[in-house]
Coordinates of C-alpha atoms in Angstrom, one line a residue:
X1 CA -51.5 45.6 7.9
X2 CA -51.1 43.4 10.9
X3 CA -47.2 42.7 11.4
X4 CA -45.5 40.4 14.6
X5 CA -42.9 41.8 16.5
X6 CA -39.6 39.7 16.6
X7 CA -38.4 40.2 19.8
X8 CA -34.9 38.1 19.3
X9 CA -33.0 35.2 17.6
X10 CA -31.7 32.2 19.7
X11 CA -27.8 32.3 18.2
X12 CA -27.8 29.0 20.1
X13 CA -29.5 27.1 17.8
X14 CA -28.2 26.4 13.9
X15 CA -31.8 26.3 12.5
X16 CA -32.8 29.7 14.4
X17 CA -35.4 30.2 17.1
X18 CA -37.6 33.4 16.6
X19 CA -39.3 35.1 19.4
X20 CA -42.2 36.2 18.4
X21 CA -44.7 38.4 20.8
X22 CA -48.2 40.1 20.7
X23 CA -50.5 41.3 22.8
X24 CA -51.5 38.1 24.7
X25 CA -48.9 35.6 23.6
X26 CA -45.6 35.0 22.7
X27 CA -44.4 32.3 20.3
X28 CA -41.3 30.2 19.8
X29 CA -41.3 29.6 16.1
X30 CA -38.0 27.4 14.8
X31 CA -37.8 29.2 11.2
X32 CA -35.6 29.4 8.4
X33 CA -35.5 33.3 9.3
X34 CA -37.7 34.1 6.2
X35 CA -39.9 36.1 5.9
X36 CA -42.7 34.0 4.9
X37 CA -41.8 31.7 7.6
X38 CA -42.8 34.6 10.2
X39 CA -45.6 35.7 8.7
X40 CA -47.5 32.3 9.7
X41 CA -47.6 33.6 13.1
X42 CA -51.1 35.2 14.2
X43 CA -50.3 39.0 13.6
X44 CA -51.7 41.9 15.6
X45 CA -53.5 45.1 15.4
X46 CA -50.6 48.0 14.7
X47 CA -52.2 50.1 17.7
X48 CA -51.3 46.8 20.1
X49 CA -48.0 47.3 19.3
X50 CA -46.7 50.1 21.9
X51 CA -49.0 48.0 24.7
X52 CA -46.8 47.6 27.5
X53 CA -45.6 43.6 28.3
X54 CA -45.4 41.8 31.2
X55 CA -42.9 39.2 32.5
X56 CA -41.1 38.6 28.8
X57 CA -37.6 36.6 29.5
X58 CA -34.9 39.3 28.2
X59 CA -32.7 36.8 27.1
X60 CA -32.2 33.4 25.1
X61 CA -30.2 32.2 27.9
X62 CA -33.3 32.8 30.5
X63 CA -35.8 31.1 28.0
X64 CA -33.5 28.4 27.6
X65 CA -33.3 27.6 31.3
X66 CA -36.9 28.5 32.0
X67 CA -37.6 25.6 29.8
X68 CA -35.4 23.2 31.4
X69 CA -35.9 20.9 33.6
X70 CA -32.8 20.1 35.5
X71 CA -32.2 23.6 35.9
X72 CA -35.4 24.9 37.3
X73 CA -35.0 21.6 39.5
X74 CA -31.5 23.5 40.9
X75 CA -33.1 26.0 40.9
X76 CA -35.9 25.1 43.4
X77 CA -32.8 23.4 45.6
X78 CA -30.8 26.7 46.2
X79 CA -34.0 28.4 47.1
X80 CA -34.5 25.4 49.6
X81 CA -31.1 25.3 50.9
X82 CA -30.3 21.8 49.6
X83 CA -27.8 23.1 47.0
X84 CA -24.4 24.5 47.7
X85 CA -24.6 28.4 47.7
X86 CA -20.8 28.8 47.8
X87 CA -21.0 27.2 44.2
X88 CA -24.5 27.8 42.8
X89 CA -26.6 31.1 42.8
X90 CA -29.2 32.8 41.2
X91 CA -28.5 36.3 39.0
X92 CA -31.2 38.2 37.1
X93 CA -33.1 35.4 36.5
X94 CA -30.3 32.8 35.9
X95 CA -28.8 30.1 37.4
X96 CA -24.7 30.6 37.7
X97 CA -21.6 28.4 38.7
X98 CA -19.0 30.1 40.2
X99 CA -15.7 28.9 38.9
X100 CA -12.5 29.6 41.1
X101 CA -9.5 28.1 38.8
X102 CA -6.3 28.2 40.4
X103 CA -4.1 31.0 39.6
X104 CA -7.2 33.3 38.7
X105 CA -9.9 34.9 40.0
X106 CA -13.5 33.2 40.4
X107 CA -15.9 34.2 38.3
X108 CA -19.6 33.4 37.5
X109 CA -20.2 31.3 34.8
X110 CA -24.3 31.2 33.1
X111 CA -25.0 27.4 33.2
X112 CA -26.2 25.4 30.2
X113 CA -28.9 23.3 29.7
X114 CA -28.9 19.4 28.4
X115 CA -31.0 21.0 25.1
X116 CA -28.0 23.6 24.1
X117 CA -25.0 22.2 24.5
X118 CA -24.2 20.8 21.8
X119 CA -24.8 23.8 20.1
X120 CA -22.8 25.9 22.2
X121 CA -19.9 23.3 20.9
X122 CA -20.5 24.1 17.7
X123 CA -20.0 27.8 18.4
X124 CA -17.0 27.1 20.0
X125 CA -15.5 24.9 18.3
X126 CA -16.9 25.0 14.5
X127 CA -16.9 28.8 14.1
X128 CA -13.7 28.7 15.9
X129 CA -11.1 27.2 13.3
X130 CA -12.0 24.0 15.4
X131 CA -9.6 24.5 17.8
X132 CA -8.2 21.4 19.9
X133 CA -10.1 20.5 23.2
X134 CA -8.4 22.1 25.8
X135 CA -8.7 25.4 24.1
X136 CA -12.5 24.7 23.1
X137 CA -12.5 24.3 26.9
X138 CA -10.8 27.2 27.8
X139 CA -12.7 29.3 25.2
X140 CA -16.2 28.2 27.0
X141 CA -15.2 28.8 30.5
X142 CA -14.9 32.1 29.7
X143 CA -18.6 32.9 29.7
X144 CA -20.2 29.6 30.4
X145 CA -20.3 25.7 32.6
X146 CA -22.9 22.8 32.9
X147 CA -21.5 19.3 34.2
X148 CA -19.2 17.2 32.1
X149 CA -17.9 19.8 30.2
X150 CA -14.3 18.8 30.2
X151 CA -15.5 15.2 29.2
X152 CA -17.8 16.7 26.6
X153 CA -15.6 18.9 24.9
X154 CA -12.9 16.0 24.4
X155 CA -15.6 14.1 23.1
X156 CA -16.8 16.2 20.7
X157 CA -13.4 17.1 19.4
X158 CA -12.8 13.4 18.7
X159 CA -15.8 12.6 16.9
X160 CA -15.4 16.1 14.6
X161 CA -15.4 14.8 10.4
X162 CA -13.1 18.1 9.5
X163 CA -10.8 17.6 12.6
X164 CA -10.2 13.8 11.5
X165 CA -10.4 14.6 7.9
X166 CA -8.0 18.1 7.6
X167 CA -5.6 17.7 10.6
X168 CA -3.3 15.3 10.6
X169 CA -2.7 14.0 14.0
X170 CA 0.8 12.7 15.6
X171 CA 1.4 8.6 14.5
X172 CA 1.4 6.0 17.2
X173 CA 4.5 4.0 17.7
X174 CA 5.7 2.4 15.0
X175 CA 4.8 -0.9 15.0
X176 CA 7.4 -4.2 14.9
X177 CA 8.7 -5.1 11.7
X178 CA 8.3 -8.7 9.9
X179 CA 11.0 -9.8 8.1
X180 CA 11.0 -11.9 4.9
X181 CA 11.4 -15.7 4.8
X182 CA 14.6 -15.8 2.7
X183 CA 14.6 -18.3 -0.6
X184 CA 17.0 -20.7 -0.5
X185 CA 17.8 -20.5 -4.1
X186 CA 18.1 -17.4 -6.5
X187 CA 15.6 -15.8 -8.3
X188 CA 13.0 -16.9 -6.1
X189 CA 11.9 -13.8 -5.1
X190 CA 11.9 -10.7 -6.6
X191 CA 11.6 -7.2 -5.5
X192 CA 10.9 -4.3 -8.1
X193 CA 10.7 -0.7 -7.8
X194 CA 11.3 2.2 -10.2
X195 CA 13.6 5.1 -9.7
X196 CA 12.1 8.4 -11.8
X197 CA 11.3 10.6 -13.3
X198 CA 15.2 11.6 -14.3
X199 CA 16.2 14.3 -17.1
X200 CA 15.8 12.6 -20.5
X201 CA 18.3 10.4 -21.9
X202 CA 17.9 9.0 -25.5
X203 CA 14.2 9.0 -24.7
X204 CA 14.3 6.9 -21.4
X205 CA 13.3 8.7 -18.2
X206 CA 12.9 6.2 -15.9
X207 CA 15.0 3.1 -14.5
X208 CA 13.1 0.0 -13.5
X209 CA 15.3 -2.1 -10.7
X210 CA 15.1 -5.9 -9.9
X211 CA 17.1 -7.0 -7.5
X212 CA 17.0 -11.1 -6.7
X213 CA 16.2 -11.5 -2.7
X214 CA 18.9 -14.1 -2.3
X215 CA 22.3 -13.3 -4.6
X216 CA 21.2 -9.9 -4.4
X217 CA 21.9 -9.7 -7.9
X218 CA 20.4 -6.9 -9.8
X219 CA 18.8 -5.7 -13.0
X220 CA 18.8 -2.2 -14.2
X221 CA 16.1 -1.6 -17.2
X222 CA 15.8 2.2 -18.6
X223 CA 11.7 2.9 -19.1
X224 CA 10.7 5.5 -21.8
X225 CA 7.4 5.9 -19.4
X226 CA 5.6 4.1 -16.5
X227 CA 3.1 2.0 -18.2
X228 CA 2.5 -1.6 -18.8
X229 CA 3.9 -1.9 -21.9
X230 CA 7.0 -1.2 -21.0
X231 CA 7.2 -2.8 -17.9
X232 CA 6.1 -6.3 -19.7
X233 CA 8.8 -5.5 -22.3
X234 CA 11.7 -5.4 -19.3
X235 CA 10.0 -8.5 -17.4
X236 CA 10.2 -10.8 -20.4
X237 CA 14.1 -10.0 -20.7
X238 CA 14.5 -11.3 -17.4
X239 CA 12.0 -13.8 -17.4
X240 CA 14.7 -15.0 -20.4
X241 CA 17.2 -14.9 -18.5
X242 CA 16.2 -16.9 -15.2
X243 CA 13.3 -17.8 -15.6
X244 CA 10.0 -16.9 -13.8
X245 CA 10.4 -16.5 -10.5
X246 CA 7.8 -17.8 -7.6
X247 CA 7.0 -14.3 -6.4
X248 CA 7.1 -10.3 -7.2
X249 CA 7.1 -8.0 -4.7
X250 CA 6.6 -4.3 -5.5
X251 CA 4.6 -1.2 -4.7
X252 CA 1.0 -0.3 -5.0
X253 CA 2.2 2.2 -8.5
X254 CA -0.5 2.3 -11.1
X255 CA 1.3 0.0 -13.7
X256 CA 2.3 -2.3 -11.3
X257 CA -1.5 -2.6 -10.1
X258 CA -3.0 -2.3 -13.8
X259 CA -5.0 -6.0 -14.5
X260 CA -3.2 -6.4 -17.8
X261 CA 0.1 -6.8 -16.0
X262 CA -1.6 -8.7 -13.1
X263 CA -3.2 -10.9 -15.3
X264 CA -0.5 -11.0 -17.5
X265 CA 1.9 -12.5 -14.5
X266 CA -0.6 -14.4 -12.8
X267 CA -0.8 -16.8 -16.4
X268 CA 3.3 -17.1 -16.0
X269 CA 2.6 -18.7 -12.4
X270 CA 3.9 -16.2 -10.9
X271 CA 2.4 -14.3 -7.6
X272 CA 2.7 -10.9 -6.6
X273 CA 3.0 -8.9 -3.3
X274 CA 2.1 -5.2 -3.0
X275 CA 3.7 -3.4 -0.4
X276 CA 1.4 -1.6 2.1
X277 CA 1.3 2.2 1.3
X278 CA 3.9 4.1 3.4
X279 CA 5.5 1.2 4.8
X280 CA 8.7 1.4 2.1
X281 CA 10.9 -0.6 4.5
X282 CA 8.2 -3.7 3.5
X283 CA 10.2 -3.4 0.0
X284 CA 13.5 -2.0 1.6
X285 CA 16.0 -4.7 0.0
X286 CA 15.4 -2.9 -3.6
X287 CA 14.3 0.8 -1.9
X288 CA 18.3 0.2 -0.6
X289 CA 19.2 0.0 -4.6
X290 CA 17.3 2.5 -5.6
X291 CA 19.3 5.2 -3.7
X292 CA 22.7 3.4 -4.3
X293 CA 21.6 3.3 -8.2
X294 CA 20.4 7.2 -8.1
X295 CA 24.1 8.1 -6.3
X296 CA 25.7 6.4 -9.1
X297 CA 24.0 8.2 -11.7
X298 CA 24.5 11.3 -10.4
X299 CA 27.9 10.5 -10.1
X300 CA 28.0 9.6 -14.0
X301 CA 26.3 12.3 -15.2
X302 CA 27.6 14.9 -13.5
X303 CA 31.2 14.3 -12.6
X304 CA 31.9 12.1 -16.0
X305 CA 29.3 14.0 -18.3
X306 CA 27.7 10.6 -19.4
X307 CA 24.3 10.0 -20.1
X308 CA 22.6 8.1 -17.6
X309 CA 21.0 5.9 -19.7
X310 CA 24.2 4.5 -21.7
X311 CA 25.9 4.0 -17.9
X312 CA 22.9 1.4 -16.4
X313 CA 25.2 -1.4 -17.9
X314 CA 28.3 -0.2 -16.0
X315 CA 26.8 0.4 -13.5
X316 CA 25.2 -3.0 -13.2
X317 CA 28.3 -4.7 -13.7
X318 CA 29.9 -2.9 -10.7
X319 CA 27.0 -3.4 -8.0
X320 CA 26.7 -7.0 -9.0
X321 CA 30.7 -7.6 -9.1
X322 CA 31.4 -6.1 -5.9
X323 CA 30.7 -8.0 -2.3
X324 CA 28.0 -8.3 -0.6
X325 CA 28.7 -6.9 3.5
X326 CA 26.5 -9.8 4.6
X327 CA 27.1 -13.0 2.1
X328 CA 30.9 -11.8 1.9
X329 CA 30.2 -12.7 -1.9
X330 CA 29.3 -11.1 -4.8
X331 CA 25.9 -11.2 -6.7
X332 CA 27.3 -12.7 -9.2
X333 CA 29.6 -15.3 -7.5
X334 CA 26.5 -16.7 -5.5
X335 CA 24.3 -16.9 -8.7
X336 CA 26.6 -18.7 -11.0
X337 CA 29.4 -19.5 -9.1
X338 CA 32.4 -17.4 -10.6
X339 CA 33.7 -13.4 -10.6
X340 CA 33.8 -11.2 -13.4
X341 CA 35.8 -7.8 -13.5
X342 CA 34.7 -4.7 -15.7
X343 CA 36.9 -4.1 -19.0
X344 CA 39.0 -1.5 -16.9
X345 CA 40.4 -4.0 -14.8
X346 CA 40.7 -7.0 -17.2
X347 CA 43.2 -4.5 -19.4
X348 CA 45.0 -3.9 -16.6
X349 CA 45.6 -7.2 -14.8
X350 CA 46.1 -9.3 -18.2
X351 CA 49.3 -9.5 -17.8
X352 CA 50.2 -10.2 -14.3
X353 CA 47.1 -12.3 -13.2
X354 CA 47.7 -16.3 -12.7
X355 CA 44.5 -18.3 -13.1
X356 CA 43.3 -20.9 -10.4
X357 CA 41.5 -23.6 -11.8
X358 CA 38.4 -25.2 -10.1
X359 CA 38.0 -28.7 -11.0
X360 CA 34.6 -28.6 -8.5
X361 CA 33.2 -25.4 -9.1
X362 CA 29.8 -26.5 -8.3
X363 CA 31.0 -27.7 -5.1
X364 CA 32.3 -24.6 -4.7
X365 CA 28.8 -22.7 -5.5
X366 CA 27.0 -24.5 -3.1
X367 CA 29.4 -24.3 -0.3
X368 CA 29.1 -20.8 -0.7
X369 CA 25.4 -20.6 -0.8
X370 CA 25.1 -22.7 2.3
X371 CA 27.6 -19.8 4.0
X372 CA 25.3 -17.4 2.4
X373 CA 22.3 -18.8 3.7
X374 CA 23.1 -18.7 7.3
X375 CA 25.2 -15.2 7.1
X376 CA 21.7 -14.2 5.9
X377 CA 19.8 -16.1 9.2
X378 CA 22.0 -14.4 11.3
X379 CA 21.6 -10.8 9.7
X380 CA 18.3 -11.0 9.3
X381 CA 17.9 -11.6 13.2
X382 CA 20.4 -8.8 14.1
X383 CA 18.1 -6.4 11.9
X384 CA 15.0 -7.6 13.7
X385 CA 16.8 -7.3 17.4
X386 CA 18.3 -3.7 16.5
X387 CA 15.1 -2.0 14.5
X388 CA 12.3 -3.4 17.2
X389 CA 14.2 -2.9 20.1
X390 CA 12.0 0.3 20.5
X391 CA 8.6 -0.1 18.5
X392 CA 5.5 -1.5 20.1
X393 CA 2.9 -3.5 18.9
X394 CA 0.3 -1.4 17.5
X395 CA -3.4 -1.2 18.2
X396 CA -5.9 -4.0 16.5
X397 CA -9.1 -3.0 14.5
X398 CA -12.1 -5.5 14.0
X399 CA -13.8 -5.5 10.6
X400 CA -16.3 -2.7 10.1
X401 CA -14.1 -0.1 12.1
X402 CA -14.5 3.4 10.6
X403 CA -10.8 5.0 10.4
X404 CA -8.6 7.7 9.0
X405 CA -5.3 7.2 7.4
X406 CA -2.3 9.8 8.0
X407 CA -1.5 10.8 5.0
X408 CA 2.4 11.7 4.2
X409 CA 2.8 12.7 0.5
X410 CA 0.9 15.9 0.2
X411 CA 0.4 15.7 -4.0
X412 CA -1.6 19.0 -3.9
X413 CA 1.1 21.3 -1.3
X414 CA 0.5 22.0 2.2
X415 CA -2.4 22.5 2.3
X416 CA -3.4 19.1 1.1
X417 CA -5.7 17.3 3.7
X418 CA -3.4 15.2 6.4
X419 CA -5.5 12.3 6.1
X420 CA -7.4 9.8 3.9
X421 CA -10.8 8.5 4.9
X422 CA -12.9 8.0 6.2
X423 CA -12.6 3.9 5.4
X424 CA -14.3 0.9 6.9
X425 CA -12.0 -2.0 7.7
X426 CA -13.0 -5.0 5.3
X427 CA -10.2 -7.4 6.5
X428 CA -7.6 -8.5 9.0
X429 CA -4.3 -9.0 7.3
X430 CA -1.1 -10.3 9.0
X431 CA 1.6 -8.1 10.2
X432 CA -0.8 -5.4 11.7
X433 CA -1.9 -4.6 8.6
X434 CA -5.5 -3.8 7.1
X435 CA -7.7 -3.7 3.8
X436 CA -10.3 -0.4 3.6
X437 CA -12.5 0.6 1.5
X438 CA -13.5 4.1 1.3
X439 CA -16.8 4.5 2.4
X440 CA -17.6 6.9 -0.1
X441 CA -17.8 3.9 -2.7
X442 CA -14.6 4.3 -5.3
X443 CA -16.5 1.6 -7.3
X444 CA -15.4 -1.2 -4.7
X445 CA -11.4 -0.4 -4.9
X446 CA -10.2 -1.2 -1.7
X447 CA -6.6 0.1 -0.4
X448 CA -4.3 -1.3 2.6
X449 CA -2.8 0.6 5.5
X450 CA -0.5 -0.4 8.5
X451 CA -2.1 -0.1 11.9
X452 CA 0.3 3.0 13.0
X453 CA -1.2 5.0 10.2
X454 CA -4.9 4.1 11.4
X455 CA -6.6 6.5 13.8
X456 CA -10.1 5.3 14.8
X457 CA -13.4 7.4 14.1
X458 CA -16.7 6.8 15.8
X459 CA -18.7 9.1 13.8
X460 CA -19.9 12.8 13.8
X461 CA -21.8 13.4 17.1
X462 CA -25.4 14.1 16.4
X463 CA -28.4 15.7 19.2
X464 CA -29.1 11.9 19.5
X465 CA -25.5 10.8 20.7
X466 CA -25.5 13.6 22.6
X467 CA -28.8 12.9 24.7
X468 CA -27.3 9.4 25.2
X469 CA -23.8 11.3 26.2
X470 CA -25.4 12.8 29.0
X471 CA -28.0 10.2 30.2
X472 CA -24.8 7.7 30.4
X473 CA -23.2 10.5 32.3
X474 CA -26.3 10.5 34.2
X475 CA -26.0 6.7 35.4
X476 CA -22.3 6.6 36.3
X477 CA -19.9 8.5 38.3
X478 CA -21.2 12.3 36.9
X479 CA -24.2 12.0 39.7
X480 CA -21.5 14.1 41.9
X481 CA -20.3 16.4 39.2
X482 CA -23.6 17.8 39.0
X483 CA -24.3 18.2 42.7
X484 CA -21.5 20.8 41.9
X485 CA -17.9 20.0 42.6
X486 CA -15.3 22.6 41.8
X487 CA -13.6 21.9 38.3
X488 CA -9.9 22.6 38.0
X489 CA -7.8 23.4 35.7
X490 CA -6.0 20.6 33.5
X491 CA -4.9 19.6 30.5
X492 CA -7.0 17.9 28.3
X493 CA -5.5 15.5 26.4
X494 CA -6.2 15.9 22.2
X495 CA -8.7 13.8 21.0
X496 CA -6.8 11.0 20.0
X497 CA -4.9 10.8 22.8
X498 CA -8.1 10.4 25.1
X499 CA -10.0 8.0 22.6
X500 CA -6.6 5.7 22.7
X501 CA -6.2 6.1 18.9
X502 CA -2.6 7.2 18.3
X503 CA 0.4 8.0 21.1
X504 CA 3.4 10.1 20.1
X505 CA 6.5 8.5 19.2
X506 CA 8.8 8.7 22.2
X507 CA 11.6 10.6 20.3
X508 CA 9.1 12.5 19.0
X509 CA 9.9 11.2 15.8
X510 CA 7.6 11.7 12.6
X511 CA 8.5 9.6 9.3
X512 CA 9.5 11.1 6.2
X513 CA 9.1 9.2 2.8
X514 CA 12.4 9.5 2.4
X515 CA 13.8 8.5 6.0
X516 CA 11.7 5.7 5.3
X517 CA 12.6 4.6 2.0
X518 CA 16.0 3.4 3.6
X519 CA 14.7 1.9 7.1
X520 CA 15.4 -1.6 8.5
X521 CA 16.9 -3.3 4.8
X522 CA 17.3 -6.6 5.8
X523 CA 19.8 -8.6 4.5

């Protein structure tokens, strides 16, 4: 039976190059390394087999720079003299660099042709645990150089899918803060969170909080479970009690984004506000509540043995009795214009305490709220002065930017991916922030994210951006690099850094959800 002879496999390329030889030729065939796919090569007589062969290249690396171009061009200028020697020479058939780092002895590295290198990254960085740039580097100078390769590698690195998509990089800056414009009269704005899950008590297991943005006055609702049934059964208490108010601002949960409550407010004439994901301090005047009203409870349930959910009422009586550090008033005072005490205190002071009449209580009220209304002015500019005194404005996107989000909450463990993506930036939205949709479709939801969450992707690198990598390289400054000059060692920056993407904090400081929840409340 006539049978080929495979000489050897190119490891250099990922759909496999077979060397193929008989008698009087030798074949590149680019196979799936089947069988079949060899067989289609004209076989030979078994007695040619043991005839001797002349001039066969013993390596992949000699075939690959026999067929080269540029190399054989080098090649031709070190034979005539025209190429440095001192950096350049020829080996067994190969061209070779000759590397002299600093700190370590030179050594001879095989150089690469245009056609393989971006194989060789993927060598050294795919089948390496993709390993950041400078250690790709590092890795390759070991054995191998071609011109560029420090620019390459970072290059590479940056545009790698599972790099972007599994490792979650350091967050830029964090951008400047925008403050609310404060109401001028209560109930104007809302903001609305939920504090849960908590042990069970009498069924409930949640606590829904309202909090008014102007009186600060609060409204504690136990939830038997997060769904819009319940949460249209607590809104139409308050809506009885003050009415509807102009706008709702709350969180992106899924009961709060569910279209029968949406639709449900919207009829009421009422609009609503979500809160960009991870950016808690957008919602901080009832995120502040929410960990006062959770201290509380702990504090009732486990130092007074009381169940939680027979102590909201107490425990919204005290928070919206008791002053406010910037109106100097209570909630309660600012919305109606009088103080209330808790039973405790009206037993004890029935006796000794001498009413002051106020023949112009409204008079009062409003004098009160006009103090209000600038102590809140002047806190709200303190908070903006104090918290942005070291953030920086953060990088823009244009509409149709790819990008990754850094993701914080790991629902699955640690070994959850560190980003979400990749999205494609649909719109501009004030306040440095963005709307994405996920370019994997998610039947057209779209999501928002705050620009020092955003890292930038270009796309996976492909041959073709590759060739244009190196024909740019070509027409600009790399003209010299490949006449030879000596490459040092330095430290490459990660991929984002280089790209311009994200920069790390300057107190090295990475956000928590719950360092967050509490940032910059504003009055």
């Amino acid at each position: 039976m006539n049978t080929p002879i495979i000489v050897g496999t190119d490891v250099l390329n990922r759909d496999g190059v077979t060397y193929i030889r008989t008698k009087h030729s030798q074949y590149l065939a680019h196979a799936t390394h089947s069988i079949s796919a060899v067989s289609t090569v004209r076989p030979v007589e078994p007695s040619d087999i043991n005839t001797p062969l002349q001039e066969r290249p013993l390596n992949w690396a000699q075939i690959a720079q026999a067929a080269d171009n540029e190399t054989q061009e080098l090649l031709q200028k070190l034979m005539d003299g025209s190429l440095d020697s001192r950096r350049y020479l020829c080996k067994n058939d190969l061209l070779y660099y000759r590397y002299s780092p600093v700190g370590e002895e030179s050594r001879l590295l095989c150089f690469i042709p245009k056609g393989h290198r971006l194989s060789l990254l993927r060598i050294f960085h795919d089948e390496h645990e993709h390993i950041g740039a400078e250690k790709t580097m590092n890795l390759i100078l070991k054995h191998f150089w071609f011109p560029g390769l420090k620019q390459f590698v970072s290059k590479y690195t940056s545009h790698c899918l599972v790099c972007m998509s599994k490792k979650r990089v350091p967050r830029a800056s964090r951008q400047p803060i925008t403050s609310w414009e404060k109401p001028d009269e209560p109930f104007n704005t809302i903001h609305v969170d939920v504090l849960g899950p908590l042990p069970e008590s009498n069924g409930f297991k949640f606590v829904l909080v309202l909090v008014d943005a102007f009186t600060k006055f609060c409204l504690l609702y136990a939830l038997y479970r997060q769904d819009t049934t319940e949460l249209k059964r607590v809104f139409e208490n308050a809506i009885s009690l003050f009415g509807v108010p102009k706008l709702l601002v709350c969180d992106r949960g899924r009961m709060f984004e569910a279209s029968s409550f949406t639709g449900w407010v919207v009829e009421l004439g009422c609009d609503i506000h979500y809160v960009t994901p991870e950016m808690h301090h957008a919602n901080g005047q009832v995120e502040r509540y929410v960990r006062t009203v959770l201290n509380l409870i702990r504090v009732e349930s486990d130092n007074k043995n009381t169940t939680w959910s027979d102590a909201l009422c107490k425990i919204q009586l005290v928070l919206n009795i008791t002053k406010q550090k910037t109106t100097q008033l209570s909630a309660l005072n600012l919305l109606i214009g009088s103080d209330a005490t808790t039973p405790v205190i009206r037993a004890l002071i029935r006796d000794v305490a001498v009413e002051n009449a106020q023949p112009n209580r409204e008079a009062w009220r409003e004098m009160r709220r006009d103090r209000a209304r600038g102590l809140l002015k002047k806190n709200q500019a303190k908070q903006d002065s104090y918290v942005n005194r070291q953030r920086r404005p953060p990088r823009t996107f244009q509409v149709n930017d790819c990008v990754f989000v850094i993701k914080y909450s790991q629902s699955t463990g640690k070994l959850d991916s560190g980003m979400r993506g990749p999205y494609r930036v649909i719109k501009v939205l004030p306040s440095g922030r963005y709307e994405l949709k996920l370019l994997g479709g998610a039947r057209g939801k779209t999501t928002q994210a705050a620009a020092q969450y955003m890292v930038l992707w270009k796309g996976e690198w492909c041959p073709e951006s590759c060739a244009a990598f190196f024909e740019n390289a070509e027409d600009g400054d790399d003209n010299d690099e490949i006449a030879g000059p000596s490459l040092e060692p330095a430290a490459l920056s990660s991929a984002a850094d280089e790209t311009g993407d994200v920069t790390e904090d300057p107190a090295g400081d990475v956000p928590e959800d719950g360092a967050q929840s509490g940032e910059a409340v504003l009055g």
